Amino acid sequence: MPRSEIAELPAHRFNPRAKDSGEMVCVVCLCHFRARELVRILPCSHEFHAACVDKWLESNSRCPVCRTDASEAVPAGAST
């Protein structure tokens, strides 16, 4: 998946108080999210450290958890 398309996917700074689930883990690196880390959200709603999933998406356009194609959600002709 091209970096320009990856950059179009939403991201936010992790706020542990905003999550009901308590501990959240990036399944790419298996590390817990920490306050203020940049987290990317894929179209399937799975969340990962942005750096981890961006690297993953450069070689595989599918979600590491559910295999949903993340590139289908990026509008055609989108640019940064």
GROMACS .gro file of N, CA and C in nm:
model
  240
    1MET      N    1   0.086  -0.117   0.000
    1MET     CA    2   0.000   0.000   0.000
    1MET      C    3   0.091   0.124   0.000
    2PRO      N    4   0.070   0.219  -0.087
    2PRO     CA    5   0.155   0.338  -0.092
    2PRO      C    6   0.146   0.421   0.036
    3ARG      N    7   0.257   0.483   0.073
    3ARG     CA    8   0.260   0.564   0.195
    3ARG      C    9   0.156   0.675   0.193
    4SER      N   10   0.130   0.731   0.074
    4SER     CA   11   0.031   0.839   0.064
    4SER      C   12  -0.108   0.790   0.104
    5GLU      N   13  -0.141   0.665   0.071
    5GLU     CA   14  -0.271   0.608   0.110
    5GLU      C   15  -0.273   0.576   0.259
    6ILE      N   16  -0.162   0.526   0.311
    6ILE     CA   17  -0.155   0.495   0.454
    6ILE      C   18  -0.177   0.622   0.535
    7ALA      N   19  -0.119   0.732   0.490
    7ALA     CA   20  -0.132   0.860   0.560
    7ALA      C   21  -0.276   0.911   0.562
    8GLU      N   22  -0.359   0.864   0.470
    8GLU     CA   23  -0.500   0.906   0.465
    8GLU      C   24  -0.584   0.836   0.572
    9LEU      N   25  -0.535   0.727   0.628
    9LEU     CA   26  -0.609   0.655   0.732
    9LEU      C   27  -0.607   0.736   0.861
   10PRO      N   28  -0.717   0.737   0.937
   10PRO     CA   29  -0.723   0.820   1.058
   10PRO      C   30  -0.627   0.774   1.167
   11ALA      N   31  -0.581   0.871   1.245
   11ALA     CA   32  -0.492   0.844   1.358
   11ALA      C   33  -0.526   0.942   1.470
   12HIS      N   34  -0.491   0.905   1.592
   12HIS     CA   35  -0.514   0.992   1.707
   12HIS      C   36  -0.411   0.962   1.814
   13ARG      N   37  -0.398   1.052   1.910
   13ARG     CA   38  -0.309   1.031   2.024
   13ARG      C   39  -0.385   0.948   2.127
   14PHE      N   40  -0.325   0.840   2.173
   14PHE     CA   41  -0.391   0.749   2.266
   14PHE      C   42  -0.414   0.818   2.400
   15ASN      N   43  -0.538   0.805   2.449
   15ASN     CA   44  -0.576   0.857   2.580
   15ASN      C   45  -0.633   0.740   2.658
   16PRO      N   46  -0.560   0.686   2.755
   16PRO     CA   47  -0.608   0.568   2.828
   16PRO      C   48  -0.739   0.591   2.903
   17ARG      N   49  -0.769   0.714   2.938
   17ARG     CA   50  -0.894   0.743   3.009
   17ARG      C   51  -1.015   0.739   2.917
   18ALA      N   52  -0.993   0.748   2.788
   18ALA     CA   53  -1.103   0.748   2.692
   18ALA      C   54  -1.147   0.607   2.653
   19LYS      N   55  -1.072   0.507   2.692
   19LYS     CA   56  -1.104   0.368   2.655
   19LYS      C   57  -1.165   0.294   2.773
   20ASP      N   58  -1.272   0.221   2.747
   20ASP     CA   59  -1.338   0.140   2.850
   20ASP      C   60  -1.265   0.009   2.876
   21SER      N   61  -1.188  -0.036   2.779
   21SER     CA   62  -1.127  -0.169   2.788
   21SER      C   63  -1.004  -0.176   2.878
   22GLY      N   64  -0.960  -0.064   2.931
   22GLY     CA   65  -0.842  -0.068   3.018
   22GLY      C   66  -0.715  -0.082   2.937
   23GLU      N   67  -0.651  -0.198   2.944
   23GLU     CA   68  -0.526  -0.218   2.873
   23GLU      C   69  -0.550  -0.244   2.726
   24MET      N   70  -0.476  -0.175   2.642
   24MET     CA   71  -0.484  -0.198   2.499
   24MET      C   72  -0.345  -0.229   2.448
   25VAL      N   73  -0.336  -0.325   2.357
   25VAL     CA   74  -0.208  -0.373   2.306
   25VAL      C   75  -0.207  -0.365   2.154
   26CYS      N   76  -0.097  -0.322   2.099
   26CYS     CA   77  -0.075  -0.326   1.955
   26CYS      C   78  -0.039  -0.470   1.920
   27VAL      N   79  -0.119  -0.534   1.836
   27VAL     CA   80  -0.091  -0.675   1.805
   27VAL      C   81   0.025  -0.693   1.707
   28VAL      N   82   0.076  -0.585   1.652
   28VAL     CA   83   0.193  -0.596   1.565
   28VAL      C   84   0.319  -0.612   1.649
   29CYS      N   85   0.336  -0.525   1.750
   29CYS     CA   86   0.457  -0.530   1.833
   29CYS      C   87   0.434  -0.594   1.971
   30LEU      N   88   0.307  -0.616   2.005
   30LEU     CA   89   0.265  -0.676   2.132
   30LEU      C   90   0.298  -0.589   2.254
   31CYS      N   91   0.311  -0.458   2.232
   31CYS     CA   92   0.334  -0.364   2.342
   31CYS      C   93   0.206  -0.287   2.372
   32HIS      N   94   0.190  -0.249   2.498
   32HIS     CA   95   0.074  -0.170   2.539
   32HIS      C   96   0.083  -0.030   2.481
   33PHE      N   97  -0.035   0.026   2.450
   33PHE     CA   98  -0.039   0.167   2.411
   33PHE      C   99  -0.011   0.250   2.535
   34ARG      N  100   0.065   0.357   2.517
   34ARG     CA  101   0.093   0.449   2.627
   34ARG      C  102   0.031   0.584   2.594
   35ALA      N  103   0.005   0.661   2.696
   35ALA     CA  104  -0.057   0.793   2.679
   35ALA      C  105   0.019   0.875   2.576
   36ARG      N  106  -0.056   0.937   2.487
   36ARG     CA  107  -0.006   1.030   2.384
   36ARG      C  108   0.065   0.963   2.267
   37GLU      N  109   0.073   0.829   2.263
   37GLU     CA  110   0.132   0.763   2.145
   37GLU      C  111   0.035   0.776   2.029
   38LEU      N  112   0.090   0.787   1.909
   38LEU     CA  113   0.008   0.797   1.789
   38LEU      C  114  -0.045   0.659   1.753
   39VAL      N  115  -0.177   0.648   1.743
   39VAL     CA  116  -0.246   0.522   1.715
   39VAL      C  117  -0.324   0.539   1.585
   40ARG      N  118  -0.309   0.445   1.493
   40ARG     CA  119  -0.382   0.450   1.367
   40ARG      C  120  -0.500   0.354   1.373
   41ILE      N  121  -0.613   0.398   1.316
   41ILE     CA  122  -0.736   0.319   1.315
   41ILE      C  123  -0.761   0.273   1.171
   42LEU      N  124  -0.772   0.144   1.152
   42LEU     CA  125  -0.802   0.090   1.020
   42LEU      C  126  -0.953   0.092   0.998
   43PRO      N  127  -1.000   0.078   0.873
   43PRO     CA  128  -1.143   0.081   0.843
   43PRO      C  129  -1.225  -0.022   0.922
   44CYS      N  130  -1.163  -0.131   0.963
   44CYS     CA  131  -1.231  -0.235   1.040
   44CYS      C  132  -1.241  -0.199   1.188
   45SER      N  133  -1.188  -0.083   1.226
   45SER     CA  134  -1.188  -0.029   1.363
   45SER      C  135  -1.079  -0.087   1.452
   46HIS      N  136  -0.992  -0.171   1.402
   46HIS     CA  137  -0.879  -0.218   1.483
   46HIS      C  138  -0.776  -0.105   1.492
   47GLU      N  139  -0.712  -0.095   1.608
   47GLU     CA  140  -0.615   0.012   1.634
   47GLU      C  141  -0.477  -0.046   1.661
   48PHE      N  142  -0.375   0.026   1.614
   48PHE     CA  143  -0.236  -0.017   1.626
   48PHE      C  144  -0.149   0.107   1.646
   49HIS      N  145  -0.027   0.087   1.698
   49HIS     CA  146   0.069   0.197   1.694
   49HIS      C  147   0.082   0.237   1.547
   50ALA      N  148   0.078   0.365   1.519
   50ALA     CA  149   0.087   0.411   1.380
   50ALA      C  150   0.216   0.362   1.313
   51ALA      N  151   0.328   0.372   1.382
   51ALA     CA  152   0.455   0.329   1.323
   51ALA      C  153   0.454   0.180   1.290
   52CYS      N  154   0.394   0.101   1.375
   52CYS     CA  155   0.389  -0.045   1.354
   52CYS      C  156   0.302  -0.081   1.234
   53VAL      N  157   0.180  -0.028   1.233
   53VAL     CA  158   0.088  -0.067   1.127
   53VAL      C  159   0.124   0.000   0.994
   54ASP      N  160   0.185   0.118   0.998
   54ASP     CA  161   0.228   0.181   0.874
   54ASP      C  162   0.331   0.093   0.804
   55LYS      N  163   0.426   0.042   0.880
   55LYS     CA  164   0.528  -0.047   0.822
   55LYS      C  165   0.462  -0.174   0.769
   56TRP      N  166   0.368  -0.231   0.844
   56TRP     CA  167   0.294  -0.350   0.802
   56TRP      C  168   0.223  -0.323   0.669
   57LEU      N  169   0.152  -0.210   0.661
   57LEU     CA  170   0.072  -0.179   0.543
   57LEU      C  171   0.156  -0.151   0.419
   58GLU      N  172   0.281  -0.116   0.437
   58GLU     CA  173   0.369  -0.096   0.321
   58GLU      C  174   0.390  -0.225   0.243
   59SER      N  175   0.379  -0.339   0.311
   59SER     CA  176   0.399  -0.467   0.243
   59SER      C  177   0.274  -0.553   0.236
   60ASN      N  178   0.169  -0.516   0.311
   60ASN     CA  179   0.046  -0.595   0.315
   60ASN      C  180  -0.070  -0.501   0.344
   61SER      N  181  -0.166  -0.490   0.254
   61SER     CA  182  -0.274  -0.392   0.271
   61SER      C  183  -0.388  -0.443   0.359
   62ARG      N  184  -0.374  -0.560   0.417
   62ARG     CA  185  -0.481  -0.617   0.500
   62ARG      C  186  -0.453  -0.599   0.649
   63CYS      N  187  -0.561  -0.584   0.725
   63CYS     CA  188  -0.551  -0.572   0.871
   63CYS      C  189  -0.483  -0.696   0.928
   64PRO      N  190  -0.388  -0.678   1.020
   64PRO     CA  191  -0.320  -0.794   1.080
   64PRO      C  192  -0.411  -0.880   1.167
   65VAL      N  193  -0.527  -0.829   1.206
   65VAL     CA  194  -0.618  -0.904   1.293
   65VAL      C  195  -0.725  -0.976   1.212
   66CYS      N  196  -0.801  -0.901   1.131
   66CYS     CA  197  -0.919  -0.960   1.065
   66CYS      C  198  -0.903  -0.976   0.914
   67ARG      N  199  -0.791  -0.928   0.860
   67ARG     CA  200  -0.759  -0.942   0.717
   67ARG      C  201  -0.846  -0.855   0.625
   68THR      N  202  -0.919  -0.758   0.680
   68THR     CA  203  -0.995  -0.664   0.598
   68THR      C  204  -0.897  -0.580   0.517
   69ASP      N  205  -0.930  -0.554   0.391
   69ASP     CA  206  -0.842  -0.475   0.304
   69ASP      C  207  -0.851  -0.327   0.342
   70ALA      N  208  -0.744  -0.273   0.398
   70ALA     CA  209  -0.742  -0.133   0.442
   70ALA      C  210  -0.741  -0.037   0.324
   71SER      N  211  -0.693  -0.079   0.210
   71SER     CA  212  -0.684   0.011   0.095
   71SER      C  213  -0.820   0.041   0.034
   72GLU      N  214  -0.920  -0.040   0.060
   72GLU     CA  215  -1.054  -0.017   0.005
   72GLU      C  216  -1.120   0.106   0.064
   73ALA      N  217  -1.077   0.149   0.182
   73ALA     CA  218  -1.139   0.263   0.248
   73ALA      C  219  -1.077   0.396   0.207
   74VAL      N  220  -0.964   0.394   0.140
   74VAL     CA  221  -0.899   0.517   0.098
   74VAL      C  222  -0.963   0.562  -0.033
   75PRO      N  223  -1.017   0.684  -0.037
   75PRO     CA  224  -1.083   0.731  -0.160
   75PRO      C  225  -0.988   0.730  -0.279
   76ALA      N  226  -1.039   0.694  -0.395
   76ALA     CA  227  -0.958   0.693  -0.517
   76ALA      C  228  -0.909   0.834  -0.545
   77GLY      N  229  -0.783   0.845  -0.581
   77GLY     CA  230  -0.725   0.975  -0.612
   77GLY      C  231  -0.688   1.057  -0.491
   78ALA      N  232  -0.697   1.000  -0.372
   78ALA     CA  233  -0.661   1.073  -0.251
   78ALA      C  234  -0.513   1.104  -0.253
   79SER      N  235  -0.478   1.222  -0.209
   79SER     CA  236  -0.337   1.259  -0.203
   79SER      C  237  -0.310   1.338  -0.077
   80THR      N  238  -0.183   1.344  -0.039
   80THR     CA  239  -0.146   1.418   0.082
   80THR      C  240  -0.086   1.551   0.048
   0.00000   0.00000   0.00000
